[in-house]
Coordinates of C-alpha atoms in Angstrom, one line a residue:
X833 CA 121.6 171.5 80.3
X834 CA 119.6 169.3 77.8
X835 CA 119.3 170.6 74.3
X836 CA 116.3 170.3 72.0
X837 CA 115.7 171.0 68.4
X838 CA 112.2 172.4 67.8
X839 CA 111.3 171.9 64.1
X840 CA 108.9 174.7 63.2
X841 CA 110.1 176.4 66.3
X842 CA 109.1 179.9 65.3
X843 CA 105.6 178.9 64.0
X844 CA 102.2 179.4 65.7
X845 CA 102.6 176.4 68.0
X846 CA 106.4 175.9 67.8
X847 CA 107.1 179.4 69.1
X848 CA 105.0 178.9 72.1
X849 CA 106.7 175.6 72.8
X850 CA 110.2 177.0 72.3
X851 CA 109.5 179.8 74.8
X852 CA 108.3 177.5 77.5
X853 CA 111.1 175.0 77.0
X854 CA 113.6 177.8 77.2
X855 CA 112.0 179.1 80.4
X856 CA 112.4 175.6 81.9
X857 CA 116.1 175.7 81.2
X858 CA 116.4 173.8 77.9
X859 CA 118.9 174.9 75.4
X860 CA 116.6 175.4 72.4
X861 CA 117.6 175.2 68.7
X862 CA 114.8 177.1 66.9
X863 CA 114.7 175.3 63.6
X864 CA 112.9 175.7 60.3
X865 CA 113.3 176.7 56.7
X866 CA 113.0 180.4 57.4
X867 CA 116.3 181.4 58.9
X868 CA 115.3 185.0 59.6
X869 CA 112.2 184.0 61.6
X870 CA 114.4 181.5 63.5
X871 CA 116.9 184.2 64.3
X872 CA 114.3 186.7 65.5
X873 CA 112.8 184.2 68.0
X874 CA 116.1 182.8 69.2
X875 CA 117.2 186.4 70.0
X876 CA 114.3 186.7 72.4
X877 CA 115.1 183.5 74.3
X878 CA 117.7 182.6 76.8
X879 CA 120.0 179.7 75.7
X880 CA 118.6 179.7 72.2
X881 CA 120.1 179.5 68.7
X882 CA 118.6 179.6 65.2
X883 CA 119.0 176.7 62.9
X884 CA 118.0 176.5 59.2
X885 CA 116.5 173.0 58.7
X886 CA 114.1 171.4 56.2
X887 CA 112.2 168.5 57.7
X888 CA 112.0 166.9 54.2
X889 CA 115.8 166.8 53.9
X890 CA 118.2 164.3 55.4
X891 CA 118.5 165.4 59.0
X892 CA 121.3 163.1 60.1
X893 CA 124.2 165.4 59.4
X894 CA 122.6 168.2 61.4
X895 CA 121.8 165.8 64.3
X896 CA 125.3 164.4 64.3
X897 CA 126.7 168.0 64.3
X898 CA 124.6 169.3 67.2
X899 CA 123.9 166.1 69.2
X900 CA 120.7 167.3 70.7
X901 CA 119.0 165.2 73.5
X902 CA 115.6 165.6 71.9
X903 CA 113.9 166.7 68.7
X904 CA 110.3 167.9 68.7
X905 CA 108.6 168.2 65.3
X906 CA 106.1 171.0 65.5
X907 CA 106.2 171.7 61.8
X908 CA 104.1 169.2 59.9
X909 CA 101.8 168.7 58.1
X910 CA 101.8 165.1 59.0
X911 CA 99.0 164.0 56.7
X912 CA 100.6 161.9 54.0
X913 CA 104.0 162.3 55.6
X914 CA 106.5 159.5 56.2
X915 CA 108.7 158.8 59.3
X916 CA 112.0 160.2 57.9
X917 CA 112.4 162.7 60.8
X918 CA 111.8 160.1 63.5
X919 CA 114.1 157.6 61.7
X920 CA 116.9 160.1 61.5
X921 CA 116.5 160.7 65.2
X922 CA 116.8 157.1 66.4
X923 CA 119.6 156.6 63.8
X924 CA 121.5 159.3 65.7
X925 CA 120.4 158.3 69.2
X926 CA 118.1 161.3 69.6
X927 CA 114.7 161.2 71.3
X928 CA 111.7 162.2 69.2
X929 CA 108.3 163.8 70.0
X930 CA 105.9 165.3 67.6
X931 CA 102.6 167.3 67.7
X932 CA 101.0 165.2 65.0
X933 CA 97.2 164.8 64.9
X934 CA 97.2 162.9 61.6
X935 CA 95.3 159.7 62.0
X936 CA 97.4 157.3 59.9
X937 CA 100.7 158.9 60.9
X938 CA 100.1 158.7 64.7
X939 CA 98.4 155.2 64.6
X940 CA 101.3 153.8 62.5
X941 CA 104.2 155.0 64.7
X942 CA 104.4 151.6 66.4
X943 CA 106.1 150.2 63.3
X944 CA 109.2 152.0 64.5
X945 CA 109.2 150.3 67.9
X946 CA 111.9 147.7 67.3
X947 CA 114.3 150.2 65.8
X948 CA 113.7 152.8 68.6
X949 CA 114.2 150.1 71.3
X950 CA 117.5 149.0 69.6
X951 CA 118.6 152.7 69.7
X952 CA 117.4 153.1 73.3
X953 CA 115.4 156.2 72.4
X954 CA 111.8 157.2 72.9
X955 CA 109.7 158.0 69.8
X956 CA 106.3 159.5 70.8
X957 CA 103.8 160.7 68.3
X958 CA 100.7 162.8 69.0
X959 CA 102.0 165.0 71.8
X960 CA 99.2 167.5 71.3
X961 CA 95.5 168.1 72.1
X962 CA 94.8 164.8 70.4
X963 CA 95.6 162.1 71.3
X964 CA 97.8 163.0 74.3
X965 CA 95.4 165.4 76.2
X966 CA 92.2 163.7 74.9
X967 CA 93.6 160.3 76.0
X968 CA 94.3 161.6 79.5
X969 CA 90.8 163.1 79.8
X970 CA 89.1 159.9 78.6
X971 CA 91.1 157.8 81.0
X972 CA 90.1 160.0 83.8
X973 CA 86.4 160.1 83.0
X974 CA 86.2 156.4 82.3
X975 CA 87.5 155.4 85.7
X976 CA 85.0 153.1 87.5
X977 CA 83.0 152.4 84.3
X978 CA 82.4 148.8 83.6
X979 CA 81.7 149.7 80.0
X980 CA 82.3 152.8 78.0
X981 CA 79.6 153.2 75.3
X982 CA 80.6 156.4 73.5
X983 CA 83.2 159.2 73.5
X984 CA 82.5 162.5 71.9
X985 CA 85.1 165.3 71.6
X986 CA 84.9 168.7 70.1
X987 CA 87.4 171.6 69.9
X988 CA 86.6 175.2 68.8
X989 CA 89.5 177.7 68.4
X990 CA 89.3 181.5 68.8
X991 CA 89.1 183.4 65.6
X992 CA 92.2 185.4 66.7
X993 CA 94.3 182.2 66.9
X994 CA 95.5 182.3 63.4
X995 CA 96.3 178.8 62.1
X996 CA 99.6 178.0 60.5
X997 CA 100.0 176.5 57.0
X998 CA 100.3 173.0 58.4
X999 CA 97.1 173.3 60.3
X1000 CA 95.2 174.6 57.2
X1001 CA 96.7 171.8 55.1
X1002 CA 95.7 169.2 57.8
X1003 CA 92.0 170.4 57.8
X1004 CA 91.7 170.6 54.0
X1005 CA 93.2 167.1 53.6
X1006 CA 90.0 165.4 54.9
X1007 CA 87.2 167.9 54.1
X1008 CA 84.7 166.0 51.9
X1009 CA 86.8 162.8 52.1
X1010 CA 85.6 159.5 53.7
X1011 CA 86.2 159.2 57.4
X1012 CA 86.0 155.8 59.0
X1013 CA 84.1 155.8 62.3
X1014 CA 83.3 153.1 64.8
X1015 CA 79.5 153.5 65.5
X1016 CA 76.7 151.1 66.2
X1017 CA 79.3 148.4 67.0
X1018 CA 80.7 148.4 63.5
X1019 CA 82.9 150.5 61.2
X1020 CA 81.1 152.8 58.9
X1021 CA 82.1 155.6 56.4
X1022 CA 81.1 159.2 57.1
X1023 CA 82.2 162.4 55.3
X1024 CA 84.9 164.8 56.7
X1025 CA 83.5 168.2 57.8
X1026 CA 79.9 166.8 57.8
X1027 CA 77.8 165.7 60.8
X1028 CA 77.4 169.3 61.9
X1029 CA 76.5 170.0 65.5
X1030 CA 76.0 173.0 67.7
X1031 CA 78.2 172.5 70.8
X1032 CA 77.8 174.5 74.0
X1033 CA 80.8 174.7 76.3
X1034 CA 80.1 175.5 79.9
X1035 CA 82.4 176.1 82.9
X1036 CA 81.0 177.5 86.1
X1037 CA 81.9 181.2 86.5
X1038 CA 82.7 181.7 82.8
X1039 CA 80.4 182.9 80.0
X1040 CA 79.3 179.8 78.0
X1041 CA 80.5 179.4 74.4
X1042 CA 78.2 178.1 71.7
X1043 CA 79.9 177.1 68.4
X1044 CA 79.1 175.0 65.3
X1045 CA 81.5 172.1 64.8
X1046 CA 81.9 169.4 62.2
X1047 CA 83.5 166.0 61.8
X1048 CA 87.3 166.0 61.7
X1049 CA 89.6 163.0 61.1
X1050 CA 92.0 162.4 64.1
X1051 CA 93.8 159.4 65.7
X1052 CA 91.2 159.1 68.4
X1053 CA 88.8 157.5 65.9
X1054 CA 91.1 154.4 65.8
X1055 CA 92.8 154.6 69.2
X1056 CA 89.8 155.0 71.5
X1057 CA 87.8 152.0 70.2
X1058 CA 91.0 150.0 70.2
X1059 CA 92.1 150.8 73.7
X1060 CA 89.2 151.8 75.9
X1061 CA 87.1 149.1 77.6
X1062 CA 83.8 148.6 75.9
X1063 CA 85.2 149.6 72.5
X1064 CA 83.1 152.8 72.5
X1065 CA 81.8 154.7 69.5
X1066 CA 84.0 157.7 68.9
X1067 CA 83.4 161.0 67.3
X1068 CA 85.6 164.0 67.1
X1069 CA 84.4 167.4 65.8
X1070 CA 86.2 170.7 65.4
X1071 CA 85.3 174.2 64.2
X1072 CA 86.3 177.8 64.0
X1073 CA 84.7 180.6 66.0
X1074 CA 82.4 181.8 63.2
X1075 CA 79.8 179.5 61.7
X1076 CA 80.1 181.1 58.3
X1077 CA 83.7 179.9 58.1
X1078 CA 82.7 176.3 58.9
X1079 CA 79.7 176.4 56.5
X1080 CA 81.9 177.7 53.7
X1081 CA 84.1 174.7 54.0
X1082 CA 81.0 172.4 54.4
X1083 CA 79.7 173.7 51.1
X1084 CA 83.0 173.2 49.4
X1085 CA 83.2 169.7 50.8
X1086 CA 80.5 168.6 48.5
X1087 CA 82.8 169.2 45.5
X1088 CA 85.1 166.6 46.9
X1089 CA 82.3 164.2 48.0
X1090 CA 80.8 164.3 44.5
X1091 CA 84.2 163.8 42.9
X1092 CA 84.3 167.2 41.1
X1093 CA 87.7 167.9 42.7
X1094 CA 90.1 165.5 44.3
X1095 CA 90.9 167.5 47.4
X1096 CA 90.7 171.0 48.9
X1097 CA 94.3 170.9 49.9
X1098 CA 95.5 173.1 47.0
X1099 CA 93.2 175.8 48.4
X1100 CA 95.3 176.1 51.6
X1101 CA 97.2 179.1 50.2
X1102 CA 94.0 181.1 49.9
X1103 CA 92.5 179.9 53.2
X1104 CA 95.3 181.4 55.4
X1105 CA 95.1 184.9 54.0
X1106 CA 91.3 184.9 54.3
X1107 CA 91.6 183.7 57.9
X1108 CA 94.1 186.4 58.7
X1109 CA 91.9 189.1 57.3
X1110 CA 89.2 188.2 59.8
X1111 CA 91.6 187.5 62.7
X1112 CA 90.9 190.9 64.3
X1113 CA 87.2 190.0 64.6
X1114 CA 85.7 187.6 67.1
X1115 CA 87.0 186.8 70.6
X1116 CA 90.1 185.4 72.1
X1117 CA 88.2 182.4 73.6
X1118 CA 88.7 178.8 72.7
X1119 CA 87.1 175.7 74.1
X1120 CA 87.3 171.9 74.2
X1121 CA 84.9 169.3 75.7
X1122 CA 84.9 165.5 76.0
X1123 CA 81.8 163.5 76.9
X1124 CA 82.2 159.9 78.0
X1125 CA 79.0 157.8 78.4
X1126 CA 78.9 154.4 79.9
X1127 CA 77.8 152.1 82.7
X1128 CA 79.0 152.6 86.3
X1129 CA 77.7 150.6 89.2
X1130 CA 75.2 149.0 86.9
X1131 CA 73.6 152.2 85.8
X1132 CA 74.0 154.6 82.8
X1133 CA 76.1 157.7 83.5
X1134 CA 77.3 160.7 81.5
X1135 CA 80.6 162.4 82.4
X1136 CA 81.8 165.5 80.7
X1137 CA 85.1 167.5 80.9
X1138 CA 85.1 171.0 79.6
X1139 CA 87.9 173.5 79.1
X1140 CA 87.5 177.2 78.2
X1141 CA 90.7 179.2 77.4
X1142 CA 90.6 183.0 77.5
X1143 CA 93.0 185.9 76.9
X1144 CA 94.2 184.2 73.7
X1145 CA 95.7 181.3 75.6
X1146 CA 93.9 178.6 73.5
X1147 CA 96.9 178.1 71.1
X1148 CA 99.1 177.1 74.1
X1149 CA 97.0 173.9 74.7
X1150 CA 98.2 171.9 71.7
X1151 CA 101.8 172.3 72.8
X1152 CA 101.5 171.4 76.5
X1153 CA 101.6 167.7 76.1
X1154 CA 104.9 167.9 74.2
X1155 CA 106.3 170.1 76.9
X1156 CA 105.3 167.7 79.6
X1157 CA 106.7 164.7 77.6
X1158 CA 110.0 166.5 77.1
X1159 CA 110.4 167.1 80.8
X1160 CA 109.5 163.5 81.5
X1161 CA 112.2 162.4 79.1
X1162 CA 114.7 164.7 80.8
X1163 CA 113.8 163.1 84.1
X1164 CA 114.2 159.6 82.6
X1165 CA 110.5 158.8 83.1
X1166 CA 109.8 157.7 79.5
X1167 CA 110.8 154.3 78.4
X1168 CA 112.4 153.7 75.1
X1169 CA 110.3 152.5 72.1
X1170 CA 107.9 154.0 69.6
X1171 CA 104.2 154.6 70.4
X1172 CA 101.4 157.1 70.3
X1173 CA 100.9 159.5 73.2
X1174 CA 97.3 158.6 74.0
X1175 CA 98.2 156.7 77.2
X1176 CA 101.5 158.4 78.1
X1177 CA 100.1 161.2 80.4
X1178 CA 97.5 161.6 83.2
X1179 CA 95.2 164.6 83.3
X1180 CA 97.0 165.8 86.5
X1181 CA 100.2 166.2 84.4
X1182 CA 98.5 169.2 82.6
X1183 CA 97.1 171.0 85.7
X1184 CA 100.2 173.1 86.6
X1185 CA 100.5 174.3 83.0
X1186 CA 96.8 175.1 82.7
X1187 CA 96.9 177.0 86.0
X1188 CA 99.6 179.3 84.8
X1189 CA 97.3 180.4 81.9
X1190 CA 93.7 181.7 81.6
X1191 CA 92.5 178.1 81.2
X1192 CA 89.4 177.1 83.2
X1193 CA 88.1 173.5 83.5
X1194 CA 85.1 171.7 84.9
X1195 CA 84.0 168.1 85.3
X1196 CA 80.4 167.0 85.7
X1197 CA 79.0 163.5 86.2
X1198 CA 75.2 162.9 86.0
X1199 CA 73.2 159.7 86.0
X1200 CA 71.2 159.1 82.8
X1201 CA 67.7 157.5 82.5
X1202 CA 67.3 156.0 79.0
X1203 CA 64.4 157.1 76.8
X1204 CA 62.2 154.1 77.1
X1205 CA 62.6 153.9 80.8
X1206 CA 61.5 157.5 81.1
X1207 CA 58.4 157.0 78.9
X1208 CA 57.3 153.7 80.2
X1209 CA 57.9 154.3 83.9
X1210 CA 57.7 151.6 86.6
X1211 CA 56.3 149.0 84.1
X1212 CA 59.6 149.0 82.3
X1213 CA 61.2 146.7 85.0
X1214 CA 58.6 144.0 84.3
X1215 CA 59.5 143.6 80.6
X1216 CA 61.6 140.6 79.5
X1217 CA 65.4 141.1 79.9
X1218 CA 66.2 141.0 76.1
X1219 CA 63.6 143.8 75.5
X1220 CA 65.1 145.9 78.3
X1221 CA 68.6 145.2 77.1
X1222 CA 67.9 146.6 73.7
X1223 CA 66.3 149.8 75.1
X1224 CA 68.8 150.5 77.9
X1225 CA 70.7 152.9 75.6
X1226 CA 73.2 155.5 76.6
X1227 CA 75.6 157.0 74.0
X1228 CA 75.8 154.3 71.3
X1229 CA 74.9 150.7 70.7
X1230 CA 74.3 148.1 68.0
X1231 CA 72.3 145.0 67.4
X1232 CA 72.4 142.3 64.8
X1233 CA 69.9 139.7 63.6
X1234 CA 67.5 138.8 60.8
X1235 CA 64.3 140.1 59.4
X1236 CA 61.6 139.3 56.9
X1237 CA 60.0 142.1 54.9
X1238 CA 56.7 142.0 53.0
X1239 CA 55.7 145.0 50.8
X1240 CA 52.3 146.1 49.7
X1241 CA 51.4 145.3 46.1
X1242 CA 49.5 148.4 45.0
X1243 CA 51.2 151.2 43.1
X1244 CA 50.6 153.8 45.9
X1245 CA 52.2 151.4 48.4
X1246 CA 55.2 150.9 46.2
X1247 CA 55.6 154.7 45.8
X1248 CA 55.4 155.2 49.6
X1249 CA 58.0 152.4 50.2
X1250 CA 60.4 154.1 47.7
X1251 CA 60.0 157.6 49.2
X1252 CA 60.5 156.3 52.8
X1253 CA 63.4 154.0 51.7
X1254 CA 61.8 150.9 53.2
X1255 CA 63.7 147.7 52.4
X1256 CA 62.8 145.4 49.5
X1257 CA 60.7 142.3 50.1
X1258 CA 62.3 139.1 51.3
X1259 CA 64.6 137.8 54.1
X1260 CA 67.5 140.0 55.2
X1261 CA 70.4 140.2 57.5
X1262 CA 69.6 143.1 59.8
X1263 CA 71.9 145.5 61.7
X1264 CA 70.5 148.3 63.8
X1265 CA 72.6 151.2 65.0
X1266 CA 71.4 153.2 68.0
X1267 CA 72.9 156.7 68.7
X1268 CA 71.8 158.7 71.7
X1269 CA 72.4 162.4 72.2
X1270 CA 70.8 164.6 74.8
X1271 CA 68.1 162.1 75.5
X1272 CA 67.1 161.7 71.9
X1273 CA 67.8 158.4 70.0
X1274 CA 68.5 157.9 66.4
X1275 CA 67.9 154.4 65.0
X1276 CA 69.4 153.3 61.7
X1277 CA 68.0 150.0 60.4
X1278 CA 70.2 148.4 57.8
X1279 CA 68.5 145.5 55.9
X1280 CA 71.4 144.1 54.0
X1281 CA 72.5 147.4 52.7
X1282 CA 69.0 149.0 52.5
X1283 CA 68.9 151.5 55.4
X1284 CA 66.4 153.9 56.8
X1285 CA 66.6 156.1 59.9
X1286 CA 64.1 157.5 62.4
X1287 CA 64.6 159.7 65.5
X1288 CA 62.9 159.0 68.8
X1289 CA 62.3 161.4 71.6
X1290 CA 59.9 162.1 74.5
X1291 CA 57.0 164.5 74.5
X1292 CA 55.1 164.5 77.8
X1293 CA 54.3 160.9 78.6
X1294 CA 54.6 159.7 75.0
X1295 CA 57.2 158.5 72.6
X1296 CA 57.6 160.5 69.4
X1297 CA 59.1 159.0 66.3
X1298 CA 60.2 161.3 63.5
X1299 CA 60.6 160.2 59.9
X1300 CA 61.7 163.3 58.0
X1301 CA 58.9 165.9 58.2
X1302 CA 56.4 163.5 59.9
X1303 CA 56.1 162.8 63.6
X1304 CA 54.1 160.0 65.2
X1305 CA 53.1 160.0 68.9
X1306 CA 52.8 156.6 70.7
X1307 CA 51.7 155.2 74.1
X1308 CA 53.9 152.3 75.2
X1309 CA 51.8 149.8 77.2
X1310 CA 54.3 147.3 78.7
X1311 CA 54.1 144.2 80.9
X1312 CA 55.9 140.9 81.4
X1313 CA 55.3 139.8 77.8
X1314 CA 56.9 142.9 76.2
X1315 CA 55.5 146.2 74.9
X1316 CA 53.2 147.6 72.2
X1317 CA 53.4 150.9 70.3
X1318 CA 49.9 152.4 70.2
X1319 CA 49.6 155.5 67.9
X1320 CA 47.8 158.5 69.6
X1321 CA 48.6 161.3 67.1
X1322 CA 50.7 162.5 64.2
X1323 CA 51.7 165.6 62.3
X1324 CA 53.3 166.5 59.0
X1325 CA 55.6 169.5 58.5
X1326 CA 54.5 170.6 62.1
X1327 CA 50.8 170.6 61.3
X1328 CA 48.6 168.3 63.4
X1329 CA 46.8 165.7 61.3
X1330 CA 43.5 163.8 62.0
X1331 CA 44.1 160.4 63.5
X1332 CA 41.8 158.7 61.0
X1333 CA 44.3 159.6 58.3
X1334 CA 47.2 158.2 60.2
X1335 CA 49.2 155.1 59.1
X1336 CA 47.8 152.0 60.8
X1337 CA 50.6 150.5 62.9
X1338 CA 50.7 148.7 66.2
X1339 CA 54.3 147.5 66.6
X1340 CA 55.0 144.7 69.1
X1341 CA 58.2 143.8 70.9
X1342 CA 58.8 140.6 72.9
X1343 CA 61.4 138.0 73.8
X1344 CA 62.1 134.5 72.7
X1345 CA 65.0 133.0 74.7
X1346 CA 67.8 135.6 74.5
X1347 CA 66.4 137.2 71.3
X1348 CA 64.6 140.5 71.1
X1349 CA 61.7 140.0 68.7
X1350 CA 59.7 142.6 66.8
X1351 CA 56.8 142.9 64.5
X1352 CA 56.0 146.2 62.6
X1353 CA 53.0 146.4 60.3
X1354 CA 52.4 149.7 58.5
X1355 CA 49.2 150.3 56.4
X1356 CA 47.6 153.5 55.1
X1357 CA 43.9 154.3 54.8
X1358 CA 42.7 153.6 51.3
X1359 CA 45.9 151.8 50.3
X1360 CA 46.2 149.0 52.8
X1361 CA 49.5 147.3 53.6
X1362 CA 52.6 149.4 52.8
X1363 CA 55.3 147.4 54.5
X1364 CA 55.3 144.7 57.2
X1365 CA 58.7 143.7 58.7
X1366 CA 59.4 141.3 61.6
X1367 CA 62.5 139.6 63.0
X1368 CA 64.8 139.1 65.9
X1369 CA 67.9 140.9 67.2
X1370 CA 70.6 140.6 69.8
X1371 CA 72.8 143.4 71.2
X1372 CA 76.3 143.2 69.9

């Protein structure tokens, strides 16, 4: 009988893991700083003993005394933590797995590889929903794709799934802090717990779930662009069941973003009691979804995996990967060495565990027709290849080139340029980020650090471009030379405006060699030229 120490073995996740390992025949040492809690759980399990253990102390004497086959760290928090637990394990010849989802911790575990190999033990970090389960799902969805353009993941927990102290500390550690994301084919800084989005989780035969989620910082933000073909843009969001809980943290995040407080982590001791007070409200339903967008058989495709957990079984999910990895170790199916868990398991490895619980899954795969193809129709195929290449967008893309900007000289023109954040006059390096979601495209044009954004969508047979409260409707006549944007209407704050008051702009796109070329003049009645920019781009 193999023995395992489960650090935090009586906690929210650790207790679930301890119970399942004991049911599988493991001799479980339920470990943690609270001896009474460890004793209570151990008394309920077959082949289990309590063990008082502090993960911040030197664990080697305890490991030498008990000689476990494996230690699983389910305690955390792993944000800002060192590798002293894993180091103690391979120093004593003990295998190690953790449930970490801390980005720096999981992505840096490889530095222990040489020592783990020398000790002939496996050291696996991230045996949880991310990156172990998410990595398995992404690998499954990406099969057959020549290029993966974007990966978007979100998780929303039931309000009755009370988080432990380590989970609360993990969330607060990045709220309002910079989060590095790979988007638009380059690294950029976003803000933790921002980029709010309403996510709908659908599984046939189950009632859909709609939740508000926000940007979280997880290992996938480094691991997916670093390992998945195509180096896809990657975004992970998470959120509680109730929107007011998320929005409260979002409001507090500005205190960190503006530098008024260093971190929200000290507030963890108040977050837990407040969450527990509301735990009796809400439902017992949790959800997770992963959307992978890319190119398969030469055409854009969107594949989505969705999971809905009911009957309070959602908190089991973060522990399943560690359970599977433990059994794989016992069967001698895991090689020695230190690495993250993102590519250790296949999605089928989770199925038997999901099937024993009220966990329902669905996979959908649908072809996607890019926005400009939909608007232009058959004439799209006649356009030059560089023009089509820039507009064949699914998920995420980026382009790089140069541009020249000329601004209007009048005072009103200068005011409009400032309000609209148009770039200063002169020659600039240009980067354009393209982000597609649900058929709508968001273009961010960065002229050497001076960026402005617009959103493009379809209405009827026309392209609509939105700049803040203003929307402009265009026809897109296209032929072998390229395309033009001919304005047919506009509105401000939802109110239709007369066309004679509209900005004067007929943008053109064409190709020169392999370059996508553009010319965008913008003028206003009574003011004249506001800004005129032109240049060339290539997809990155």
